[in-house]
Amino acid sequence: MTTTLPRFVVAAPGSGHGKTMIATGLMAALRARGLEVSPHKVGPDYIDPSYHGLAAGRVGRNLDPMLQGEERIVPLLLHGALTPTPADVAVIEGVMGLFDGQLGGAGFSSTAHVARLVQAPVVLVVDCAAASRSVGAVVHGFTTYDPEVRVAGVILNNVASPRHEAEVRASIVGIPVLGVVPRLPEIVVPSRHLGLIPVAERAPEALAAVDALADLISTHVDLDALLELAGSAPALDVEPWSPSGRAVRAEAWDDSDELRTPGPTVAVFGGPAFSFTYAENVEQLTAAGAHVVTVDPLAGDRLPVGTAAVVIGGGFPEMHLDALAANAQLLEEVRAFAAAGGPTVAECAGLLYLGQVLDGVEMAGVVPMTAAMTKRLTLGYRRATALADGPLVRAGEQVTGHEFHKTAVTYAAPGQESWRWELHDGTSATEGWVSSNVHASYLHVHGAGHPEHAERLVALARSYAASVPA
């Protein structure tokens, strides 16, 4: 299948140059022109894609060779660009500096790596606040460092005055300046210990910020030139990724009466406290036959009638402890469901929710552990080996995931850890909690890299639903 998809990557020399602000503004400005924009983010990020989704009006998606595999990056890009309708242009925001990737991986999973895989031109965003002619040297270095990465335009950010702009422009040779964003009062997007505050927690303010960014970019960036650049990307001769993969179809037909038979109900936690779930993971559950229902604990939701599996992803439960505790009925239902053998999967924030206590507040008590906020940020890719059979994996299987949190857990009783992984200093660590029906861990895993997880979970849900008396 050959697909023509105009596209470009927004990158920077490093973090802090404003690429998220510029990328989000570009998505919103292009959408305001009436274009369908497919938003993407390089790396294992949940928060930036939430702003991308708000700006573009469709789901923000990730592109990460570490988590998904190199061979799936272009298919995943096309899946996003074709879902729910074909996009006119794809905007891909990078991560950190253009050439920064996995530690010790020689740039693997960097923005440059993804740009090469998707054959997209790169627009470099450079913060000019503390430099003038030196910006030209920075741009020259980035345009010549890797001949396989086409840095094809630059957007100057944080420019103080016309005189400052003229000095910077004069230093840039051989590459067009596509925009000059002035030094303005900050468009406030509040942050906390893990980055920006997710859209789900501040929707009205986030929408106002995105609207302001759209106006800013429309005024100060040459969108016509940018679209022309996007159109220079070559056609892609690859089949789009499909969430169905090797899974069964979403609904089974009863041949006798031609009525649709719904699949098992899978409750997926969402809302402000649990907004960190990759869209593809949910799509895979549906493709494997599940009837997915979103459960928001902060809205007073309870488990749907007939729940056959529970999935609790990442987020910020520590910021909503009183509200989570106030929904005591849901905590009890989750506890009883897991105790009855119901398949229960949790990662990061979900692990904390399944514990006994989080920062002194009682949680579900499924896993015998307590958790508390710390000052230490734990993050990084993990190549993990499963230590026991569980709802998702079999002992000995390996996955690649990502850890990102500022909490620590203490187990009150011995149990079977989920994972073992090697750390950068040569030591190893074990982590998580697993039983025949419960899998709880700090590890975030992208379903596209491990399609068997959704299939196994839905198969367990079917078995559980069949075992429960009607």
Tab-separated table of C-alpha atoms in Angstrom:
chain	number	residue	atom	x	y	z
A	1	MET	CA	0.000	0.000	0.000
A	2	THR	CA	1.450	3.344	-1.065
A	3	THR	CA	0.391	6.351	0.994
A	4	THR	CA	1.133	9.993	0.327
A	5	LEU	CA	1.360	11.752	3.676
A	6	PRO	CA	2.782	15.284	3.989
A	7	ARG	CA	4.737	15.333	7.230
A	8	PHE	CA	7.498	17.004	9.207
A	9	VAL	CA	9.303	16.582	12.519
A	10	VAL	CA	9.652	19.378	15.082
A	11	ALA	CA	12.993	19.047	16.874
A	12	ALA	CA	15.387	21.142	18.953
A	13	PRO	CA	19.039	21.201	20.038
A	14	GLY	CA	17.910	20.117	23.505
A	15	SER	CA	15.099	20.266	26.023
A	16	GLY	CA	13.846	23.728	26.945
A	17	HIS	CA	13.923	25.319	23.493
A	18	GLY	CA	10.120	25.407	23.231
A	19	LYS	CA	9.480	22.544	20.821
A	20	THR	CA	6.345	21.360	22.660
A	21	MET	CA	4.923	24.865	22.591
A	22	ILE	CA	5.783	25.303	18.904
A	23	ALA	CA	4.633	21.810	17.864
A	24	THR	CA	1.319	22.133	19.686
A	25	GLY	CA	0.793	25.599	18.245
A	26	LEU	CA	1.545	24.334	14.743
A	27	MET	CA	-0.993	21.526	15.109
A	28	ALA	CA	-3.644	23.951	16.323
A	29	ALA	CA	-2.839	26.574	13.680
A	30	LEU	CA	-2.976	24.052	10.832
A	31	ARG	CA	-6.242	22.676	12.159
A	32	ALA	CA	-7.634	26.221	12.307
A	33	ARG	CA	-6.921	26.388	8.566
A	34	GLY	CA	-9.314	23.502	8.080
A	35	LEU	CA	-6.679	20.773	7.739
A	36	GLU	CA	-6.879	17.337	9.327
A	37	VAL	CA	-3.710	17.084	11.422
A	38	SER	CA	-2.300	13.774	12.652
A	39	PRO	CA	-0.356	14.447	15.891
A	40	HIS	CA	2.585	12.326	17.011
A	41	LYS	CA	5.236	12.383	19.734
A	42	VAL	CA	8.636	10.685	19.734
A	43	GLY	CA	9.333	8.720	22.899
A	44	PRO	CA	7.413	7.314	25.873
A	45	ASP	CA	5.320	10.368	26.720
A	46	TYR	CA	1.673	10.669	27.793
A	47	ILE	CA	1.274	14.358	28.617
A	48	ASP	CA	2.516	16.044	25.422
A	49	PRO	CA	0.235	13.822	23.289
A	50	SER	CA	-2.734	14.961	25.386
A	51	TYR	CA	-2.025	18.572	24.341
A	52	HIS	CA	-1.441	17.421	20.770
A	53	GLY	CA	-4.819	15.705	20.789
A	54	LEU	CA	-6.499	18.845	22.072
A	55	ALA	CA	-4.793	20.925	19.377
A	56	ALA	CA	-5.457	18.528	16.491
A	57	GLY	CA	-8.879	17.237	17.490
A	58	ARG	CA	-7.791	13.605	17.216
A	59	VAL	CA	-5.784	11.219	19.369
A	60	GLY	CA	-2.144	12.075	19.983
A	61	ARG	CA	0.057	9.025	19.378
A	62	ASN	CA	3.624	7.975	20.161
A	63	LEU	CA	6.426	6.777	17.911
A	64	ASP	CA	9.126	4.951	19.865
A	65	PRO	CA	11.450	2.338	18.328
A	66	MET	CA	12.430	1.073	21.784
A	67	LEU	CA	8.880	0.344	22.891
A	68	GLN	CA	7.328	-0.536	19.536
A	69	GLY	CA	10.166	-1.857	17.372
A	70	GLU	CA	11.772	-0.082	14.400
A	71	GLU	CA	9.697	-2.058	11.910
A	72	ARG	CA	6.429	-0.723	13.360
A	73	ILE	CA	7.209	3.018	13.344
A	74	VAL	CA	6.031	3.780	9.802
A	75	PRO	CA	2.983	1.468	10.084
A	76	LEU	CA	2.025	3.177	13.366
A	77	LEU	CA	2.470	6.613	11.806
A	78	LEU	CA	0.129	5.607	8.989
A	79	HIS	CA	-2.383	4.080	11.391
A	80	GLY	CA	-2.574	7.372	13.252
A	81	ALA	CA	-2.769	9.369	10.047
A	82	LEU	CA	-5.671	7.245	8.748
A	83	THR	CA	-7.644	6.992	12.022
A	84	PRO	CA	-10.462	7.938	12.215
A	85	THR	CA	-10.158	9.724	8.846
A	86	PRO	CA	-7.203	10.395	6.517
A	87	ALA	CA	-5.087	13.325	7.646
A	88	ASP	CA	-3.828	16.115	5.410
A	89	VAL	CA	-0.544	16.450	7.296
A	90	ALA	CA	1.293	14.718	10.135
A	91	VAL	CA	3.209	16.725	12.735
A	92	ILE	CA	5.736	14.774	14.799
A	93	GLU	CA	7.175	16.382	17.914
A	94	GLY	CA	10.610	15.134	18.914
A	95	VAL	CA	12.029	14.322	22.335
A	96	MET	CA	14.958	16.048	24.094
A	97	GLY	CA	17.655	17.081	21.608
A	98	LEU	CA	17.474	15.915	18.001
A	99	PHE	CA	20.157	13.238	18.411
A	100	ASP	CA	19.424	12.204	22.018
A	101	GLY	CA	18.106	8.663	22.429
A	102	GLN	CA	18.509	5.586	24.592
A	103	LEU	CA	21.462	5.908	26.958
A	104	GLY	CA	24.350	3.963	25.469
A	105	GLY	CA	22.339	3.266	22.334
A	106	ALA	CA	24.204	5.534	19.886
A	107	GLY	CA	21.067	7.581	19.240
A	108	PHE	CA	18.638	4.670	19.033
A	109	SER	CA	15.058	5.864	19.552
A	110	SER	CA	16.102	9.503	19.168
A	111	THR	CA	14.152	12.064	17.183
A	112	ALA	CA	16.756	11.737	14.431
A	113	HIS	CA	16.250	7.973	14.380
A	114	VAL	CA	12.494	8.374	13.945
A	115	ALA	CA	12.953	11.109	11.318
A	116	ARG	CA	15.107	8.718	9.285
A	117	LEU	CA	12.602	5.889	9.632
A	118	VAL	CA	9.616	7.998	8.511
A	119	GLN	CA	11.673	9.919	5.895
A	120	ALA	CA	10.447	13.288	7.129
A	121	PRO	CA	12.103	16.706	6.950
A	122	VAL	CA	13.052	18.241	10.292
A	123	VAL	CA	12.173	21.733	11.479
A	124	LEU	CA	14.616	22.860	14.168
A	125	VAL	CA	13.274	25.069	16.970
A	126	VAL	CA	16.040	27.157	18.565
A	127	ASP	CA	15.683	29.307	21.682
A	128	CYS	CA	17.499	32.556	20.929
A	129	ALA	CA	17.111	34.135	24.379
A	130	ALA	CA	20.795	33.935	25.294
A	131	ALA	CA	22.478	34.144	21.886
A	132	SER	CA	22.483	35.929	18.539
A	133	ARG	CA	25.072	35.015	15.881
A	134	SER	CA	25.959	31.843	17.770
A	135	VAL	CA	22.554	30.507	16.732
A	136	GLY	CA	23.943	30.206	13.212
A	137	ALA	CA	26.709	27.916	14.433
A	138	VAL	CA	24.197	25.755	16.282
A	139	VAL	CA	21.967	25.461	13.224
A	140	HIS	CA	24.945	24.720	10.959
A	141	GLY	CA	26.082	21.951	13.294
A	142	PHE	CA	22.674	20.314	13.386
A	143	THR	CA	22.174	20.503	9.621
A	144	THR	CA	25.521	18.850	8.889
A	145	TYR	CA	25.923	16.390	11.770
A	146	ASP	CA	24.067	13.502	10.112
A	147	PRO	CA	23.602	13.620	6.333
A	148	GLU	CA	20.728	11.110	6.580
A	149	VAL	CA	18.686	13.561	8.670
A	150	ARG	CA	17.298	16.417	6.574
A	151	VAL	CA	17.103	19.511	8.766
A	152	ALA	CA	15.194	21.634	6.270
A	153	GLY	CA	14.028	24.682	8.186
A	154	VAL	CA	14.390	26.568	11.436
A	155	ILE	CA	11.964	28.391	13.729
A	156	LEU	CA	13.569	30.996	15.952
A	157	ASN	CA	11.975	31.150	19.388
A	158	ASN	CA	12.172	33.744	22.147
A	159	VAL	CA	13.458	36.578	19.935
A	160	ALA	CA	13.722	39.854	21.846
A	161	SER	CA	13.527	42.540	19.136
A	162	PRO	CA	13.788	43.270	15.395
A	163	ARG	CA	17.472	43.997	15.890
A	164	HIS	CA	17.951	40.651	17.643
A	165	GLU	CA	16.092	38.904	14.825
A	166	ALA	CA	18.221	40.556	12.148
A	167	GLU	CA	21.423	39.490	13.895
A	168	VAL	CA	20.262	35.885	14.213
A	169	ARG	CA	18.952	35.708	10.650
A	170	ALA	CA	22.247	36.976	9.280
A	171	SER	CA	24.075	34.093	10.978
A	172	ILE	CA	21.980	31.347	9.385
A	173	VAL	CA	23.199	30.068	6.042
A	174	GLY	CA	21.752	27.474	3.672
A	175	ILE	CA	18.483	26.837	5.497
A	176	PRO	CA	15.244	28.842	5.480
A	177	VAL	CA	13.904	30.577	8.568
A	178	LEU	CA	10.270	29.483	8.670
A	179	GLY	CA	9.213	31.533	11.648
A	180	VAL	CA	10.292	33.971	14.326
A	181	VAL	CA	8.415	33.737	17.615
A	182	PRO	CA	8.909	36.818	19.796
A	183	ARG	CA	9.723	36.933	23.465
A	184	LEU	CA	6.251	37.253	24.966
A	185	PRO	CA	4.663	36.751	28.366
A	186	GLU	CA	4.562	33.020	28.936
A	187	ILE	CA	1.520	31.089	27.807
A	188	VAL	CA	0.988	29.307	31.073
A	189	VAL	CA	0.894	25.523	30.960
A	190	PRO	CA	1.549	24.587	34.616
A	191	SER	CA	3.860	21.714	35.422
A	192	ARG	CA	4.532	19.409	38.349
A	193	HIS	CA	6.998	16.688	39.308
A	194	LEU	CA	6.633	14.572	36.133
A	195	GLY	CA	6.238	17.415	33.607
A	196	LEU	CA	3.257	19.360	32.347
A	197	ILE	CA	-0.111	18.922	34.028
A	198	PRO	CA	-2.198	16.619	31.784
A	199	VAL	CA	-5.060	18.020	29.742
A	200	ALA	CA	-7.529	15.781	31.593
A	201	GLU	CA	-6.825	17.696	34.808
A	202	ARG	CA	-7.159	21.223	33.400
A	203	ALA	CA	-9.260	21.034	30.234
A	204	PRO	CA	-10.628	24.657	30.172
A	205	GLU	CA	-7.218	26.212	30.875
A	206	ALA	CA	-5.499	23.814	28.479
A	207	LEU	CA	-7.938	24.733	25.706
A	208	ALA	CA	-7.273	28.434	26.291
A	209	ALA	CA	-3.512	27.816	26.146
A	210	VAL	CA	-3.827	25.864	22.894
A	211	ASP	CA	-5.978	28.587	21.334
A	212	ALA	CA	-3.380	31.187	22.313
A	213	LEU	CA	-0.622	29.048	20.799
A	214	ALA	CA	-2.587	28.724	17.544
A	215	ASP	CA	-2.861	32.510	17.285
A	216	LEU	CA	0.822	32.955	18.123
A	217	ILE	CA	2.003	30.482	15.492
A	218	SER	CA	-0.414	31.696	12.819
A	219	THR	CA	0.999	35.196	13.266
A	220	HIS	CA	4.694	34.404	13.427
A	221	VAL	CA	5.278	31.221	11.349
A	222	ASP	CA	5.040	30.826	7.559
A	223	LEU	CA	2.527	27.994	7.443
A	224	ASP	CA	2.472	27.924	3.632
A	225	ALA	CA	6.222	27.325	3.509
A	226	LEU	CA	5.899	24.702	6.212
A	227	LEU	CA	3.197	22.832	4.294
A	228	GLU	CA	5.326	22.968	1.154
A	229	LEU	CA	8.166	21.431	3.135
A	230	ALA	CA	5.840	18.735	4.516
A	231	GLY	CA	4.743	17.918	0.976
A	232	SER	CA	8.331	17.145	-0.003
A	233	ALA	CA	8.324	13.968	2.102
A	234	PRO	CA	8.217	10.882	-0.130
A	235	ALA	CA	5.299	8.452	-0.346
A	236	LEU	CA	5.408	5.527	2.074
A	237	ASP	CA	5.048	2.023	0.646
A	238	VAL	CA	4.073	0.234	3.871
A	239	GLU	CA	0.882	-1.299	5.224
A	240	PRO	CA	-0.612	0.664	8.138
A	241	TRP	CA	-0.472	-0.986	11.540
A	242	SER	CA	-3.689	-2.677	12.597
A	243	PRO	CA	-4.736	-3.211	16.230
A	244	SER	CA	-6.328	-6.500	15.228
A	245	GLY	CA	-2.979	-8.042	14.357
A	246	ARG	CA	-3.267	-11.727	15.207
A	247	ALA	CA	-6.304	-11.113	17.414
A	248	VAL	CA	-9.856	-12.261	16.897
A	249	ARG	CA	-12.398	-9.823	15.518
A	250	ALA	CA	-14.133	-7.439	17.881
A	251	GLU	CA	-17.520	-9.136	17.845
A	252	ALA	CA	-18.601	-12.713	17.309
A	253	TRP	CA	-21.644	-13.495	15.201
A	254	ASP	CA	-24.266	-15.983	16.276
A	255	ASP	CA	-24.964	-17.742	12.991
A	256	SER	CA	-28.310	-19.039	14.201
A	257	ASP	CA	-29.991	-15.681	14.645
A	258	GLU	CA	-27.438	-13.278	13.157
A	259	LEU	CA	-27.303	-11.277	16.372
A	260	ARG	CA	-24.078	-9.698	17.516
A	261	THR	CA	-22.707	-11.213	20.713
A	262	PRO	CA	-20.721	-8.613	22.672
A	263	GLY	CA	-17.324	-9.598	24.013
A	264	PRO	CA	-16.297	-9.550	27.672
A	265	THR	CA	-16.460	-6.193	29.413
A	266	VAL	CA	-13.055	-4.718	30.238
A	267	ALA	CA	-13.063	-1.735	32.601
A	268	VAL	CA	-10.223	0.672	31.730
A	269	PHE	CA	-9.608	3.383	34.298
A	270	GLY	CA	-9.438	6.941	32.964
A	271	GLY	CA	-10.203	10.513	33.926
A	272	PRO	CA	-7.846	13.025	35.579
A	273	ALA	CA	-6.188	10.523	37.943
A	274	PHE	CA	-5.504	7.821	35.314
A	275	SER	CA	-4.915	9.553	31.989
A	276	PHE	CA	-1.721	7.703	31.005
A	277	THR	CA	-2.879	4.979	28.612
A	278	TYR	CA	-1.623	4.521	25.053
A	279	ALA	CA	-4.489	4.687	22.566
A	280	GLU	CA	-3.236	1.601	20.734
A	281	ASN	CA	-3.467	-0.499	23.913
A	282	VAL	CA	-7.188	0.189	24.165
A	283	GLU	CA	-7.665	-0.345	20.429
A	284	GLN	CA	-6.009	-3.750	20.776
A	285	LEU	CA	-8.365	-4.762	23.574
A	286	THR	CA	-11.321	-3.884	21.369
A	287	ALA	CA	-9.812	-5.699	18.386
A	288	ALA	CA	-9.269	-8.782	20.551
A	289	GLY	CA	-12.986	-8.890	21.258
A	290	ALA	CA	-13.406	-6.819	24.418
A	291	HIS	CA	-16.189	-4.377	25.164
A	292	VAL	CA	-14.114	-1.548	26.678
A	293	VAL	CA	-15.752	0.754	29.225
A	294	THR	CA	-13.930	3.758	30.685
A	295	VAL	CA	-14.175	4.112	34.463
A	296	ASP	CA	-13.399	7.481	36.075
A	297	PRO	CA	-13.000	7.078	39.852
A	298	LEU	CA	-13.143	10.840	40.394
A	299	ALA	CA	-16.567	11.010	38.742
A	300	GLY	CA	-17.994	8.456	41.146
A	301	ASP	CA	-17.976	5.641	38.579
A	302	ARG	CA	-18.254	2.009	39.629
A	303	LEU	CA	-17.274	-1.158	37.822
A	304	PRO	CA	-19.704	-1.895	34.991
A	305	VAL	CA	-22.116	-4.757	35.452
A	306	GLY	CA	-20.490	-7.906	34.127
A	307	THR	CA	-16.913	-6.628	34.337
A	308	ALA	CA	-14.590	-9.434	33.271
A	309	ALA	CA	-11.205	-7.632	33.477
A	310	VAL	CA	-9.865	-4.428	35.016
A	311	VAL	CA	-7.031	-2.333	33.529
A	312	ILE	CA	-5.608	0.581	35.536
A	313	GLY	CA	-2.962	2.616	33.720
A	314	GLY	CA	-0.701	5.459	34.742
A	315	GLY	CA	-1.435	8.947	35.955
A	316	PHE	CA	-1.341	11.044	39.105
A	317	PRO	CA	-3.359	9.325	41.855
A	318	GLU	CA	-1.195	11.037	44.472
A	319	MET	CA	-2.752	14.358	43.430
A	320	HIS	CA	-6.313	13.104	43.955
A	321	LEU	CA	-6.080	10.957	47.070
A	322	ASP	CA	-9.095	12.325	48.912
A	323	ALA	CA	-11.335	11.996	45.862
A	324	LEU	CA	-10.114	8.465	45.158
A	325	ALA	CA	-10.694	7.461	48.768
A	326	ALA	CA	-14.150	9.043	48.674
A	327	ASN	CA	-15.171	6.535	45.993
A	328	ALA	CA	-14.973	3.769	48.576
A	329	GLN	CA	-17.466	1.617	46.669
A	330	LEU	CA	-15.174	1.388	43.648
A	331	LEU	CA	-12.173	0.527	45.830
A	332	GLU	CA	-14.175	-2.269	47.414
A	333	GLU	CA	-15.431	-3.525	44.042
A	334	VAL	CA	-11.884	-3.693	42.650
A	335	ARG	CA	-10.715	-5.500	45.797
A	336	ALA	CA	-13.555	-8.022	45.578
A	337	PHE	CA	-13.117	-8.507	41.839
A	338	ALA	CA	-9.432	-9.364	42.182
A	339	ALA	CA	-10.100	-11.589	45.198
A	340	ALA	CA	-12.646	-13.536	43.143
A	341	GLY	CA	-10.024	-14.231	40.478
A	342	GLY	CA	-10.943	-11.450	38.075
A	343	PRO	CA	-8.087	-10.542	35.695
A	344	THR	CA	-6.586	-7.291	36.995
A	345	VAL	CA	-3.734	-5.400	35.308
A	346	ALA	CA	-2.131	-2.229	36.617
A	347	GLU	CA	0.909	-0.181	35.696
A	348	CYS	CA	2.549	2.637	37.662
A	349	ALA	CA	-0.368	4.687	39.061
A	350	GLY	CA	-2.483	1.547	38.853
A	351	LEU	CA	0.044	-0.263	41.037
A	352	LEU	CA	-0.353	2.477	43.652
A	353	TYR	CA	-4.157	2.223	43.472
A	354	LEU	CA	-4.036	-1.534	44.039
A	355	GLY	CA	-1.808	-1.143	47.099
A	356	GLN	CA	-2.932	-0.875	50.696
A	357	VAL	CA	-1.884	2.716	51.412
A	358	LEU	CA	-0.680	5.668	49.317
A	359	ASP	CA	0.723	8.608	51.300
A	360	GLY	CA	-1.272	7.552	54.330
A	361	VAL	CA	-4.578	7.088	52.493
A	362	GLU	CA	-6.172	3.650	52.149
A	363	MET	CA	-6.397	2.266	48.618
A	364	ALA	CA	-7.808	-0.982	47.187
A	365	GLY	CA	-5.633	-3.381	49.176
A	366	VAL	CA	-5.240	-5.910	46.369
A	367	VAL	CA	-1.436	-5.851	46.611
A	368	PRO	CA	0.131	-6.000	50.117
A	369	MET	CA	2.234	-2.862	49.931
A	370	THR	CA	2.360	0.784	50.898
A	371	ALA	CA	3.536	3.640	48.672
A	372	ALA	CA	4.709	7.175	49.238
A	373	MET	CA	5.960	10.149	47.251
A	374	THR	CA	9.728	10.701	47.227
A	375	LYS	CA	12.080	13.402	45.915
A	376	ARG	CA	13.818	10.965	43.581
A	377	LEU	CA	12.738	10.686	39.955
A	378	THR	CA	13.056	7.147	38.590
A	379	LEU	CA	12.959	6.944	34.812
A	380	GLY	CA	14.343	5.099	31.846
A	381	TYR	CA	13.785	2.287	29.387
A	382	ARG	CA	13.796	-1.200	30.851
A	383	ARG	CA	14.409	-4.528	29.121
A	384	ALA	CA	12.499	-6.748	31.498
A	385	THR	CA	12.235	-10.510	31.896
A	386	ALA	CA	9.027	-11.949	33.362
A	387	LEU	CA	9.667	-13.939	36.529
A	388	ALA	CA	6.333	-15.781	36.625
A	389	ASP	CA	3.212	-16.508	34.620
A	390	GLY	CA	0.468	-13.911	34.871
A	391	PRO	CA	-2.433	-12.345	32.989
A	392	LEU	CA	-0.116	-10.741	30.387
A	393	VAL	CA	3.154	-12.669	30.168
A	394	ARG	CA	4.698	-16.068	30.691
A	395	ALA	CA	7.787	-16.704	32.794
A	396	GLY	CA	10.945	-16.043	30.832
A	397	GLU	CA	9.364	-13.771	28.229
A	398	GLN	CA	11.041	-10.430	27.646
A	399	VAL	CA	9.489	-7.025	27.093
A	400	THR	CA	10.766	-3.502	26.633
A	401	GLY	CA	9.014	-0.901	28.727
A	402	HIS	CA	9.500	2.429	30.411
A	403	GLU	CA	9.628	3.493	34.060
A	404	PHE	CA	8.760	7.053	35.143
A	405	HIS	CA	7.689	7.928	38.689
A	406	LYS	CA	8.514	9.726	41.932
A	407	THR	CA	7.096	7.200	44.360
A	408	ALA	CA	8.505	4.222	46.215
A	409	VAL	CA	6.738	1.082	47.413
A	410	THR	CA	7.304	-1.196	50.392
A	411	TYR	CA	5.817	-4.673	50.351
A	412	ALA	CA	4.272	-5.902	53.607
A	413	ALA	CA	4.462	-9.565	52.677
A	414	PRO	CA	6.623	-11.638	50.350
A	415	GLY	CA	5.236	-12.309	46.917
A	416	GLN	CA	6.160	-13.062	43.353
A	417	GLU	CA	7.806	-10.135	41.603
A	418	SER	CA	6.710	-9.400	38.037
A	419	TRP	CA	10.020	-8.467	36.432
A	420	ARG	CA	13.785	-8.558	36.588
A	421	TRP	CA	15.847	-6.053	34.614
A	422	GLU	CA	19.449	-4.983	34.278
A	423	LEU	CA	20.390	-1.445	35.301
A	424	HIS	CA	22.990	0.781	33.634
A	425	ASP	CA	25.495	0.192	36.432
A	426	GLY	CA	25.519	-3.541	35.745
A	427	THR	CA	23.300	-4.486	38.670
A	428	SER	CA	19.838	-6.005	38.387
A	429	ALA	CA	16.534	-5.230	40.059
A	430	THR	CA	13.227	-6.982	40.588
A	431	GLU	CA	9.927	-5.138	40.597
A	432	GLY	CA	6.171	-5.529	40.665
A	433	TRP	CA	3.670	-8.100	41.885
A	434	VAL	CA	2.117	-10.936	39.938
A	435	SER	CA	-0.241	-13.835	40.597
A	436	SER	CA	-2.397	-15.993	38.373
A	437	ASN	CA	-4.879	-13.156	37.836
A	438	VAL	CA	-3.143	-9.943	39.020
A	439	HIS	CA	-0.281	-8.143	37.304
A	440	ALA	CA	0.859	-4.867	38.935
A	441	SER	CA	4.081	-3.057	38.114
A	442	TYR	CA	5.714	0.314	37.591
A	443	LEU	CA	6.559	-0.730	34.029
A	444	HIS	CA	4.684	0.988	31.172
A	445	VAL	CA	4.442	-1.229	28.078
A	446	HIS	CA	3.217	-0.176	24.636
A	447	GLY	CA	0.838	-2.770	23.245
A	448	ALA	CA	2.044	-2.432	19.655
A	449	GLY	CA	5.363	-3.942	20.714
A	450	HIS	CA	3.650	-6.850	22.491
A	451	PRO	CA	0.297	-7.643	20.844
A	452	GLU	CA	0.004	-10.944	22.706
A	453	HIS	CA	-0.726	-9.078	25.953
A	454	ALA	CA	-4.157	-7.854	24.854
A	455	GLU	CA	-5.016	-11.239	23.387
A	456	ARG	CA	-4.150	-13.053	26.608
A	457	LEU	CA	-6.014	-10.595	28.800
A	458	VAL	CA	-9.180	-10.760	26.713
A	459	ALA	CA	-8.982	-14.576	26.600
A	460	LEU	CA	-8.762	-14.593	30.416
A	461	ALA	CA	-11.694	-12.183	30.578
A	462	ARG	CA	-13.772	-14.527	28.423
A	463	SER	CA	-12.938	-17.442	30.705
A	464	TYR	CA	-13.714	-15.443	33.806
A	465	ALA	CA	-17.043	-14.215	32.392
A	466	ALA	CA	-17.982	-17.760	31.520
A	467	SER	CA	-17.191	-18.934	35.053
A	468	VAL	CA	-19.357	-16.376	36.818
A	469	PRO	CA	-22.969	-17.503	37.414
A	470	ALA	CA	-25.458	-15.489	35.393
